[in-house]
GROMACS .gro file of N, CA and C in nm:
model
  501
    1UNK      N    1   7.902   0.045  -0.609
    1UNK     CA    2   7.763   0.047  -0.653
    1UNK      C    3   7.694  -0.077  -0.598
    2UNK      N    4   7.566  -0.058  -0.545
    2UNK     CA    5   7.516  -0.189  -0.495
    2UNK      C    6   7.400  -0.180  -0.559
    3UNK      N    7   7.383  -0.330  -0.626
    3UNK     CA    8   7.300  -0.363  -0.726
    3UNK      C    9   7.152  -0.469  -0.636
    4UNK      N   10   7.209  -0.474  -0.507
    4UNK     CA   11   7.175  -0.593  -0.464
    4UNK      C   12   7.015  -0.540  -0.360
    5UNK      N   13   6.882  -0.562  -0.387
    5UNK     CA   14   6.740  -0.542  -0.352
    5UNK      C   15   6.739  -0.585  -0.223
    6UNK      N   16   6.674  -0.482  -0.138
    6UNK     CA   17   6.656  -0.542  -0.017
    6UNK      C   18   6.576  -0.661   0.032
    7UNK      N   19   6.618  -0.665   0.154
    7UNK     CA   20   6.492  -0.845   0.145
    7UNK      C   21   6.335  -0.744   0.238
    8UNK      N   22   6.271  -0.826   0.188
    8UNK     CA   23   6.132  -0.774   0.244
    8UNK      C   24   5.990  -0.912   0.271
    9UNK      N   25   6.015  -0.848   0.432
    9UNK     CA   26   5.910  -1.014   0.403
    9UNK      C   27   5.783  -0.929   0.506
   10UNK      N   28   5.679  -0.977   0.391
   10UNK     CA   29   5.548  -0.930   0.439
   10UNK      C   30   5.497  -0.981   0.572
   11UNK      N   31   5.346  -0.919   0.668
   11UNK     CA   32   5.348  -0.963   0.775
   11UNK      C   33   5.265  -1.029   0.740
   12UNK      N   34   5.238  -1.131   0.830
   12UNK     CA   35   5.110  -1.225   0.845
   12UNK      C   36   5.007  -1.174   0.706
   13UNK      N   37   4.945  -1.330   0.682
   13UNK     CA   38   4.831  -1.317   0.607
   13UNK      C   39   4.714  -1.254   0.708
   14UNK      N   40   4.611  -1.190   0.714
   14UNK     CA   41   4.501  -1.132   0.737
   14UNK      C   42   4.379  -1.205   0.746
   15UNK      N   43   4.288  -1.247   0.845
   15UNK     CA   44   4.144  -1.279   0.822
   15UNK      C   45   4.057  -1.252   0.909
   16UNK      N   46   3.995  -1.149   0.866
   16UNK     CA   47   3.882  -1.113   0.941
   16UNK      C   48   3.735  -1.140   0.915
   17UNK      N   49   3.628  -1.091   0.978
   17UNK     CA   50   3.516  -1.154   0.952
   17UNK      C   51   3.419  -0.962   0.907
   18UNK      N   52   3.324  -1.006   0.812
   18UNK     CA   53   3.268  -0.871   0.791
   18UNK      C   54   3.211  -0.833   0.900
   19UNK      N   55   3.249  -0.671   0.939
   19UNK     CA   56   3.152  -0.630   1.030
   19UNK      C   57   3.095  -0.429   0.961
   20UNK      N   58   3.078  -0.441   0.882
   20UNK     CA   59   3.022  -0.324   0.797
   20UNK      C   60   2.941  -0.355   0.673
   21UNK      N   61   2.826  -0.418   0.715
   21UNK     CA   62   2.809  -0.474   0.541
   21UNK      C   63   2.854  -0.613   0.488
   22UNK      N   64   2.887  -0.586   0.332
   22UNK     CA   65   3.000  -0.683   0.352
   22UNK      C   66   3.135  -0.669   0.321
   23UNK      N   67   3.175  -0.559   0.404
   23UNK     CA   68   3.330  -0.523   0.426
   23UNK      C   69   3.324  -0.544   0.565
   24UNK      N   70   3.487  -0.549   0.597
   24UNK     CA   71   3.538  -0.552   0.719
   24UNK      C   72   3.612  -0.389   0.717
   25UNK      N   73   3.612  -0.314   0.804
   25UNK     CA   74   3.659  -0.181   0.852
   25UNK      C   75   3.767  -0.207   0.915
   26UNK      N   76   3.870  -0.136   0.910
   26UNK     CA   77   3.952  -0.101   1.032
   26UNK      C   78   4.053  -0.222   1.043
   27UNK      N   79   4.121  -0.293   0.967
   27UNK     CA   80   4.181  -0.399   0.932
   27UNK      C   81   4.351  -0.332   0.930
   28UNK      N   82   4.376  -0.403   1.041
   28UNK     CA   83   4.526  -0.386   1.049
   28UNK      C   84   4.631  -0.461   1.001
   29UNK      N   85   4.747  -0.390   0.866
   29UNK     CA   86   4.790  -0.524   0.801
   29UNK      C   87   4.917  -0.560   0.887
   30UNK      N   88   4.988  -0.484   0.955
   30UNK     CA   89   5.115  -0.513   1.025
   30UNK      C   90   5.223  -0.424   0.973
   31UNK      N   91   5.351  -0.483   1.020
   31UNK     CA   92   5.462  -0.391   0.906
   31UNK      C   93   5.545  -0.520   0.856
   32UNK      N   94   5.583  -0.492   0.771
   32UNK     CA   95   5.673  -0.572   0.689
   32UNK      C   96   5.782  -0.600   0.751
   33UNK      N   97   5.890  -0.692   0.761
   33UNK     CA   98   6.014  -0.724   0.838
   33UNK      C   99   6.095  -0.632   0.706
   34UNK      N  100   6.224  -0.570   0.741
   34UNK     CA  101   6.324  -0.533   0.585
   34UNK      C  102   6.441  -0.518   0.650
   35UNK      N  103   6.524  -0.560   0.559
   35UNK     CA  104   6.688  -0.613   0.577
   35UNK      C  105   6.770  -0.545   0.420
   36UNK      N  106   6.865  -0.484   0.478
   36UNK     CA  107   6.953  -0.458   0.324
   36UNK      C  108   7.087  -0.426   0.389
   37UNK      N  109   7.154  -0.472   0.255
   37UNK     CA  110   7.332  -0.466   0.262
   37UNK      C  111   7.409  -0.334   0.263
   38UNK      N  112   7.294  -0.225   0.221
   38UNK     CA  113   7.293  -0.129   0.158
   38UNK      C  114   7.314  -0.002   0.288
   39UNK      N  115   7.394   0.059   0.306
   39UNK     CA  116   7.385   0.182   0.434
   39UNK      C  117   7.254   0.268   0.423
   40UNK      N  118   7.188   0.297   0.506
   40UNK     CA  119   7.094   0.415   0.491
   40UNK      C  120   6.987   0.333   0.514
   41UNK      N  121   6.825   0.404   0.480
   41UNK     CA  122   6.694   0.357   0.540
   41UNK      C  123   6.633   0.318   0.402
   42UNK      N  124   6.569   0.166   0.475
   42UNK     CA  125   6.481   0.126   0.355
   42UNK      C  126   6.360   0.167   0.381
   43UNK      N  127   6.304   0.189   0.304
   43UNK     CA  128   6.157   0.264   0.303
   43UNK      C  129   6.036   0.164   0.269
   44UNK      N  130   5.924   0.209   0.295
   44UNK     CA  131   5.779   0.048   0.220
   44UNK      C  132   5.699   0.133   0.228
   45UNK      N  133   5.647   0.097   0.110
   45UNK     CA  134   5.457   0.086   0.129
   45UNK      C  135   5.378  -0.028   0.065
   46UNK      N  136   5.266  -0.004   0.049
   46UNK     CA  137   5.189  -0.117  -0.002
   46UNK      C  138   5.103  -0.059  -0.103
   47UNK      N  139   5.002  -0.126  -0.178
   47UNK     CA  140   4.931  -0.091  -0.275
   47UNK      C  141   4.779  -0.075  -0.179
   48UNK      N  142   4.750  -0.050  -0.061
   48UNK     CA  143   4.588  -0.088  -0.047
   48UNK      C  144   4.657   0.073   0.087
   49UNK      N  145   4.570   0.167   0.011
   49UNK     CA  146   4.584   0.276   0.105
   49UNK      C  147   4.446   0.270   0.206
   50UNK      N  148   4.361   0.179   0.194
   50UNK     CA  149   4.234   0.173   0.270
   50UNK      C  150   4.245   0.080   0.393
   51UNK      N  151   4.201   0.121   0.486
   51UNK     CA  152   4.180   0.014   0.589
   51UNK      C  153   4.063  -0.095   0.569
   52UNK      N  154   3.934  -0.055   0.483
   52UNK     CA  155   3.862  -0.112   0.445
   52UNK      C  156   3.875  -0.262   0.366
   53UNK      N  157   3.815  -0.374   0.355
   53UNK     CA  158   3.795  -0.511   0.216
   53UNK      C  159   3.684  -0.535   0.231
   54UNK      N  160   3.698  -0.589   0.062
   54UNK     CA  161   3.548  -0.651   0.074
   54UNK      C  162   3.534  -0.815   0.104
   55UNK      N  163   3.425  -0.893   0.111
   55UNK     CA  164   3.411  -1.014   0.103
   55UNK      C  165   3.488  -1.082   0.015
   56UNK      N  166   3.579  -1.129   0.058
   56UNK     CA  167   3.649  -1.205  -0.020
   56UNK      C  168   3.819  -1.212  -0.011
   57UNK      N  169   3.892  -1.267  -0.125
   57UNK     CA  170   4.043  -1.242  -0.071
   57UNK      C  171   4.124  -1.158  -0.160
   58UNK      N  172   4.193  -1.013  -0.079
   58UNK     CA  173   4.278  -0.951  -0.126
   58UNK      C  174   4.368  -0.962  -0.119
   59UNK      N  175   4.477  -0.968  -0.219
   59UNK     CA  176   4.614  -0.982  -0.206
   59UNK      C  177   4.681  -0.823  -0.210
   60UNK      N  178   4.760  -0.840  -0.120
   60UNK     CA  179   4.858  -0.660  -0.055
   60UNK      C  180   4.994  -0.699  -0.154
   61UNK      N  181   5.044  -0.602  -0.242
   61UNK     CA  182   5.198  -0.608  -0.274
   61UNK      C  183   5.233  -0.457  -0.208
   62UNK      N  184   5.369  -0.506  -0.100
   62UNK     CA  185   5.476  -0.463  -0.021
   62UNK      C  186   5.595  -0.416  -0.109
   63UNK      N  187   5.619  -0.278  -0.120
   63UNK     CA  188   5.720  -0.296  -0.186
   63UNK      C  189   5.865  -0.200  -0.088
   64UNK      N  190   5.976  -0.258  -0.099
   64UNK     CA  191   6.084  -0.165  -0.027
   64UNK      C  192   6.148  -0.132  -0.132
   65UNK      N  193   6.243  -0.009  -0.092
   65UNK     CA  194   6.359   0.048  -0.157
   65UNK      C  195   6.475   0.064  -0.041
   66UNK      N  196   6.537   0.054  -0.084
   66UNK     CA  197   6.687   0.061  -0.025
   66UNK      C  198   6.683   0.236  -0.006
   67UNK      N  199   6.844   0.248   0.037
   67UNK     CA  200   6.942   0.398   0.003
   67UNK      C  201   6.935   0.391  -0.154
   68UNK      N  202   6.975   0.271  -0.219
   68UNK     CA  203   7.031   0.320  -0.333
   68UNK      C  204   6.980   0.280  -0.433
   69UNK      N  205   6.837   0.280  -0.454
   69UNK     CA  206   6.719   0.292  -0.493
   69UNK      C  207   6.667   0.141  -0.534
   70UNK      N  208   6.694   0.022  -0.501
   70UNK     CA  209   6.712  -0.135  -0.547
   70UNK      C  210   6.523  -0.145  -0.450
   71UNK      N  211   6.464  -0.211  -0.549
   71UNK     CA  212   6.357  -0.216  -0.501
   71UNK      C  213   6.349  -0.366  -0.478
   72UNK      N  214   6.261  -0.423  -0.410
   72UNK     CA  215   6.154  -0.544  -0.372
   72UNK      C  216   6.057  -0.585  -0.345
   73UNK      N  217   5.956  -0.658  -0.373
   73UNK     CA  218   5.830  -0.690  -0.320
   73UNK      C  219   5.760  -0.806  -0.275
   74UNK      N  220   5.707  -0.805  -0.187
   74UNK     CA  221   5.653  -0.930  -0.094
   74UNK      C  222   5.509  -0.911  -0.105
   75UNK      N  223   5.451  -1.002  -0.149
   75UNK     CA  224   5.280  -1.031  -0.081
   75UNK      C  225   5.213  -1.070   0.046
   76UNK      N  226   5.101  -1.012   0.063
   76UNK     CA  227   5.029  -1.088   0.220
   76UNK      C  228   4.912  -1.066   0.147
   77UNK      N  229   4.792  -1.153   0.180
   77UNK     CA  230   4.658  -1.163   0.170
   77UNK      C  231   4.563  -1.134   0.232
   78UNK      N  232   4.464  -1.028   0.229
   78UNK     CA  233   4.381  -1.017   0.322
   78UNK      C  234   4.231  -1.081   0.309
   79UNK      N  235   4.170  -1.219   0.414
   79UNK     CA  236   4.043  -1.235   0.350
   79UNK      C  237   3.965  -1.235   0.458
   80UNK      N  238   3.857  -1.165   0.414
   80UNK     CA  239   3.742  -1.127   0.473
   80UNK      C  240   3.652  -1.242   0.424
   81UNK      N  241   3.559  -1.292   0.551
   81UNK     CA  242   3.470  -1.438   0.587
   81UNK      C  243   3.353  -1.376   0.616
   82UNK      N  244   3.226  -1.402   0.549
   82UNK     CA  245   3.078  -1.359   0.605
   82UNK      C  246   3.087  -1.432   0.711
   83UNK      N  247   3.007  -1.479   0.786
   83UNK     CA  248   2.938  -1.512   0.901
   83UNK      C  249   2.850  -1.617   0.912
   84UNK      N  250   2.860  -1.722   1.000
   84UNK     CA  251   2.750  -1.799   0.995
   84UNK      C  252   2.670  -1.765   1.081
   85UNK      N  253   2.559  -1.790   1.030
   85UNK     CA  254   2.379  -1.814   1.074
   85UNK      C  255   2.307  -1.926   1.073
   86UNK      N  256   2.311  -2.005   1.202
   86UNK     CA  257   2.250  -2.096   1.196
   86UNK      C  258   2.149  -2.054   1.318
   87UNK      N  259   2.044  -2.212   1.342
   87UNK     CA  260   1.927  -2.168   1.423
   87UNK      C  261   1.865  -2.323   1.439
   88UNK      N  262   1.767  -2.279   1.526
   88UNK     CA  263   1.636  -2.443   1.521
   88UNK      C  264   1.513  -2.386   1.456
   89UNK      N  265   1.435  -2.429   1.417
   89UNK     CA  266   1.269  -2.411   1.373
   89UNK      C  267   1.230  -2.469   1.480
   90UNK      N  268   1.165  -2.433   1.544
   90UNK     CA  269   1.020  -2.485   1.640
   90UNK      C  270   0.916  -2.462   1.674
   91UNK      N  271   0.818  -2.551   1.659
   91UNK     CA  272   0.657  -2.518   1.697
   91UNK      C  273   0.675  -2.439   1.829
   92UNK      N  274   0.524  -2.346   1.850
   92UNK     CA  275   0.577  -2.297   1.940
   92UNK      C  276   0.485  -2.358   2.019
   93UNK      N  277   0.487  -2.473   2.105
   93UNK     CA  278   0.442  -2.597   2.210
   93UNK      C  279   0.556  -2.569   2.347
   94UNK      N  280   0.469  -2.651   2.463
   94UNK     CA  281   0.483  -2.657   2.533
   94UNK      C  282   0.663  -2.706   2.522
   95UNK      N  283   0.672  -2.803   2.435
   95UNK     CA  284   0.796  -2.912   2.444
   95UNK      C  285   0.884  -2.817   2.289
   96UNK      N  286   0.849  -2.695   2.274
   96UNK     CA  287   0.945  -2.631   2.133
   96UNK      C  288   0.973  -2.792   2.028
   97UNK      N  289   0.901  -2.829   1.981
   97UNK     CA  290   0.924  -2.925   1.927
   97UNK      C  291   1.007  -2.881   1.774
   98UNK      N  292   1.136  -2.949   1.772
   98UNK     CA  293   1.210  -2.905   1.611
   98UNK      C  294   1.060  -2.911   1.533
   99UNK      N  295   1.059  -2.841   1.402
   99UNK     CA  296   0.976  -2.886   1.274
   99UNK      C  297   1.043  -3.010   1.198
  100UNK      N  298   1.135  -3.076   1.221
  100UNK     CA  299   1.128  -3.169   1.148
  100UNK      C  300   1.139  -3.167   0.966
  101UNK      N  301   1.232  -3.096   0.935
  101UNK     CA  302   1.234  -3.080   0.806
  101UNK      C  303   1.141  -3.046   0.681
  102UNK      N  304   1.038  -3.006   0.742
  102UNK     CA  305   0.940  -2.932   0.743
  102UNK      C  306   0.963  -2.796   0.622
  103UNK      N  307   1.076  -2.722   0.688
  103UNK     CA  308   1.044  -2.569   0.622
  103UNK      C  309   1.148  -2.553   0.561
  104UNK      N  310   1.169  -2.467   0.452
  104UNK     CA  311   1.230  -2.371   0.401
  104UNK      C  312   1.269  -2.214   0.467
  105UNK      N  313   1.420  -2.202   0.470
  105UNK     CA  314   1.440  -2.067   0.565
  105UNK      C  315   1.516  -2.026   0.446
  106UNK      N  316   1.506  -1.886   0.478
  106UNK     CA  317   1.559  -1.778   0.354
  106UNK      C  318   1.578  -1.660   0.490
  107UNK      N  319   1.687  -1.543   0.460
  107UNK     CA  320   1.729  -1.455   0.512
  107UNK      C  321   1.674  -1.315   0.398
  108UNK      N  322   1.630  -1.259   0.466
  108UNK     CA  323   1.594  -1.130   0.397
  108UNK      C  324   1.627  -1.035   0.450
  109UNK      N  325   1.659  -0.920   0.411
  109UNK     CA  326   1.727  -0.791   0.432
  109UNK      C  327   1.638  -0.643   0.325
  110UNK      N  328   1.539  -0.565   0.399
  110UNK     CA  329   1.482  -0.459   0.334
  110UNK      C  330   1.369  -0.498   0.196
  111UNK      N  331   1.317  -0.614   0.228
  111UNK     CA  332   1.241  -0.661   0.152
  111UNK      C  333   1.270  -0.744   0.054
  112UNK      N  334   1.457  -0.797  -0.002
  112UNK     CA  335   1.472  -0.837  -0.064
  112UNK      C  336   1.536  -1.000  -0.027
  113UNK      N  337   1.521  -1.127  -0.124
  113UNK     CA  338   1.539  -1.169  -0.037
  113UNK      C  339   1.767  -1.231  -0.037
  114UNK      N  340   1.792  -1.192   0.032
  114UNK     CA  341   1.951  -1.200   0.054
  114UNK      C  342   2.032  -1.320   0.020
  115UNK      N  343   1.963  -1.439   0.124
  115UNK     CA  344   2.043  -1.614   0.109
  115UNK      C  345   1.959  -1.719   0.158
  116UNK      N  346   1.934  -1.791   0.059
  116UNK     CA  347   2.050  -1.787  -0.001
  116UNK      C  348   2.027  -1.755  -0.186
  117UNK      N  349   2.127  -1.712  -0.204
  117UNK     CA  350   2.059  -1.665  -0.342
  117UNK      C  351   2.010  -1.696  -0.448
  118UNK      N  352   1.988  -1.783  -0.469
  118UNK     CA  353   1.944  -1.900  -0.534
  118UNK      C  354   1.881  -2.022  -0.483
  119UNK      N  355   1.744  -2.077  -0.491
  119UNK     CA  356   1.743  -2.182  -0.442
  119UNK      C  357   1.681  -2.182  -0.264
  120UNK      N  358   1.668  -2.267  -0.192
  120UNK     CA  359   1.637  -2.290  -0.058
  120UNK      C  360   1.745  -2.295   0.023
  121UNK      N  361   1.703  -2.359   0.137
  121UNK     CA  362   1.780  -2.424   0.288
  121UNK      C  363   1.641  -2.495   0.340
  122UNK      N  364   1.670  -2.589   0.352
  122UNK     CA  365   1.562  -2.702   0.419
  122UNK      C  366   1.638  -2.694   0.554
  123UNK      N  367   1.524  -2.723   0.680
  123UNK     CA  368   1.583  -2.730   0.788
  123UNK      C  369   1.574  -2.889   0.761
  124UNK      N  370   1.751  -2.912   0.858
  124UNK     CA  371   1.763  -3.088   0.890
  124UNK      C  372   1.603  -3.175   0.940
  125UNK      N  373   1.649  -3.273   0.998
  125UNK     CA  374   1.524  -3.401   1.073
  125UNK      C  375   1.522  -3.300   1.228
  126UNK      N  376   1.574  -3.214   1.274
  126UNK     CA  377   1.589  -3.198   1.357
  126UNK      C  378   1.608  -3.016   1.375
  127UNK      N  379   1.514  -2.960   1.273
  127UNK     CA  380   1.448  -2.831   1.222
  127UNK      C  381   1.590  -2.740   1.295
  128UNK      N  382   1.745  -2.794   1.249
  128UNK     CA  383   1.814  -2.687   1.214
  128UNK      C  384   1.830  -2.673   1.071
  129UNK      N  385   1.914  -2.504   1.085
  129UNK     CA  386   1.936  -2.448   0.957
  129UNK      C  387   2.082  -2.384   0.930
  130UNK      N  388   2.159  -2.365   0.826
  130UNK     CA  389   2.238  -2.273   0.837
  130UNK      C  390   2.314  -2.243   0.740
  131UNK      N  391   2.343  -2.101   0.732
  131UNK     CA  392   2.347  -2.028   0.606
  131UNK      C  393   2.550  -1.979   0.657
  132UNK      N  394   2.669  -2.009   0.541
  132UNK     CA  395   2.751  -1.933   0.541
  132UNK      C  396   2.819  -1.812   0.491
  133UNK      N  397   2.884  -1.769   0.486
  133UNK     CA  398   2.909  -1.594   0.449
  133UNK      C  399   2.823  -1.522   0.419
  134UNK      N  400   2.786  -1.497   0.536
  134UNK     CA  401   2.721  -1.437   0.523
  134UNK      C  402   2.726  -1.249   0.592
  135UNK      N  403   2.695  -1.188   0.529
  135UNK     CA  404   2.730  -1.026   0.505
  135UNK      C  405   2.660  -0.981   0.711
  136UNK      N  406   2.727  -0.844   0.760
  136UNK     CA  407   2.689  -0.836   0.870
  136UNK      C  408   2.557  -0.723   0.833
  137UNK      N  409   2.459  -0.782   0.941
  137UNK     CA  410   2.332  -0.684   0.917
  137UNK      C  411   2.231  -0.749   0.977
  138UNK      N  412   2.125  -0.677   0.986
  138UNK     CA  413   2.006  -0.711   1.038
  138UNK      C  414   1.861  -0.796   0.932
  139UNK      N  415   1.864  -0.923   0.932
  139UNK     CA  416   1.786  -1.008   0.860
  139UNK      C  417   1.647  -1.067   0.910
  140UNK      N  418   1.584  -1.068   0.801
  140UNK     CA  419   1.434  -1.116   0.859
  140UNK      C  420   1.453  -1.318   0.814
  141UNK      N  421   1.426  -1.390   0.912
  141UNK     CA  422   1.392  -1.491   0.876
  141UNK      C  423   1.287  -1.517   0.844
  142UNK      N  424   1.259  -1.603   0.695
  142UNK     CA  425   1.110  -1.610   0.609
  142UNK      C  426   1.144  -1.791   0.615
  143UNK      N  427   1.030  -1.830   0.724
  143UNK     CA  428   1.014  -1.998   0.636
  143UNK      C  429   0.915  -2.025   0.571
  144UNK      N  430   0.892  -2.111   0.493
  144UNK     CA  431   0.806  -2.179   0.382
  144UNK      C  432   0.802  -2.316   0.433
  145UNK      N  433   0.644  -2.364   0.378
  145UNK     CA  434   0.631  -2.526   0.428
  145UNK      C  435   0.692  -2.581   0.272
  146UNK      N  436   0.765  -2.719   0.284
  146UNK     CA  437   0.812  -2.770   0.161
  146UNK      C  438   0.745  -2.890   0.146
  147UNK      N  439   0.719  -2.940   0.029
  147UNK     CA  440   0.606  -3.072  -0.007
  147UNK      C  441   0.642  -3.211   0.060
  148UNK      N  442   0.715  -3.219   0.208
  148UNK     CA  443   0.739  -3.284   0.271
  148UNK      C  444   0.609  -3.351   0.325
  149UNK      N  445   0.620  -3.542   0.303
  149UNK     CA  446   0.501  -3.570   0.379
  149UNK      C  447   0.488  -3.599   0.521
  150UNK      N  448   0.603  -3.542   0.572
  150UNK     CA  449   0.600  -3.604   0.709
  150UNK      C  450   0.555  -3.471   0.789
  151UNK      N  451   0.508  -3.395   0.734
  151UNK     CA  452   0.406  -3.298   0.782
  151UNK      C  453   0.423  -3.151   0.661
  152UNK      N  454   0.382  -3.051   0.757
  152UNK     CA  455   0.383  -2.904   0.714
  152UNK      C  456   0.346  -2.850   0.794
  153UNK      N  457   0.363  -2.661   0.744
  153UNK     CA  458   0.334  -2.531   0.864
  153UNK      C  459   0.231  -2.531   0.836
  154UNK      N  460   0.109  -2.507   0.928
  154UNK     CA  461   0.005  -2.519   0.937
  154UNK      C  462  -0.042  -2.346   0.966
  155UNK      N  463  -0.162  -2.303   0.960
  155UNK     CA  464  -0.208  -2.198   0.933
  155UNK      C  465  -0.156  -2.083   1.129
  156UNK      N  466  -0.168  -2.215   1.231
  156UNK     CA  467  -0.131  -2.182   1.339
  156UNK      C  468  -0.023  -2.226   1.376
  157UNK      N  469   0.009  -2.286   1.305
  157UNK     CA  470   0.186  -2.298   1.334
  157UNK      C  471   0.220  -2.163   1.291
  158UNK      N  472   0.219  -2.121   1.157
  158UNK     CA  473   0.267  -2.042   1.093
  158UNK      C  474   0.299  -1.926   1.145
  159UNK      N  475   0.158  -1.878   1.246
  159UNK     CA  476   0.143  -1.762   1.371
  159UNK      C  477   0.199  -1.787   1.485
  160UNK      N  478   0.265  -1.886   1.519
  160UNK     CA  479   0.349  -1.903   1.662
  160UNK      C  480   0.478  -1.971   1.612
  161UNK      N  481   0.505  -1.949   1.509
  161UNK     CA  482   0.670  -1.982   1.515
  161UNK      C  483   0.749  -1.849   1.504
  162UNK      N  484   0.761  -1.826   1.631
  162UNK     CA  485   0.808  -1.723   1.705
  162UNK      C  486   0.960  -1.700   1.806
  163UNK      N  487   0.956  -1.870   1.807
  163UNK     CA  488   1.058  -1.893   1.883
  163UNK      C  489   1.151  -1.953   1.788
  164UNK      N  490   1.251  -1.834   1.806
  164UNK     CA  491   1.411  -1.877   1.717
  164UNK      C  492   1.523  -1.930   1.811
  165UNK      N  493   1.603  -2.036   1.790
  165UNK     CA  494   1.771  -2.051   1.848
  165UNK      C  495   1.844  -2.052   1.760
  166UNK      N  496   1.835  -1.876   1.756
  166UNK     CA  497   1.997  -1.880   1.644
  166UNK      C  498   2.107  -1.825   1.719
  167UNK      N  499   2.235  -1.897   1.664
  167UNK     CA  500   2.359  -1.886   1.693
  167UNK      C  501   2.352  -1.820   1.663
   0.00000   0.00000   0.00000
């Protein structure tokens, strides 16, 4: 009689970046390594029958069985990373001059506004910005002038800041 569980060692941890939303699709977990003392075929599956995750980190339990029914289980993690979005603000002048810490940037998506969710993003001295995990999709950038005295968006600024450098 063999009492003794096969060994089972999960593959690689997982990290992908969202590209559906904010899931990642199509996420390949690997196969498990498995070893037993036991004659005959060890068998596995896992608990995540989806190729799909969402934002964030899932943990996979691996489990084998032997021939002679001795089970085991190994973990791997799968985590899914939004995306960064960064960029410059600039007048739109001859010389794209940064705004200068100037504005407030917010990401919007279908009228609502997305990130950050709470609160602002001031662009730096040097009118960058940048937002992390962020979900995959198509976003409207909205800036705002902030009670900064070393200037503000002006009524024609406001109409020619047109020119984005986003990563």
């Amino acid at each position: 009689i063999d009492n003794t569980p096969p060994t089972i060692t999960p593959p690689a941890n997982v990290t992908v970046y969202t590209n559906s939303g904010c899931t990642a699709t199509g996420v390949t977990l690997g196969t498990p390594g498995l070893s037993d003392n036991c004659s005959g075929t060890v068998s596995f599956s896992n608990d995540q029958a989806s190729t799909t995750y969402p934002l964030g980190t899932t943990t996979v339990t691996w489990t084998a069985s032997d021939a002679c029914g001795n089970p085991a289980t190994a973990t791997q993690t799968v985590t899914v990373l939004g995306a960064t979005v960064s960029g410059t603000v600039k007048y739109y002048n001859t010389a794209l001059t940064p705004m200068y810490n100037v504005v407030n940037v917010e990401l919007w998506q279908g009228g609502i506004k997305k990130y950050p969710v709470s609160g602002t993003v001031s662009t730096t001295s040097t009118g960058y910005y940048e937002f992390t995990g962020v979900c995959s999709g198509d976003y409207d950038v909205k800036i705002s002038a902030t009670k900064s005295t070393i200037g503000a968006v002006n009524s024609t600024d406001a109409a020619q800041v047109n020119y984005w450098s986003v990563n």
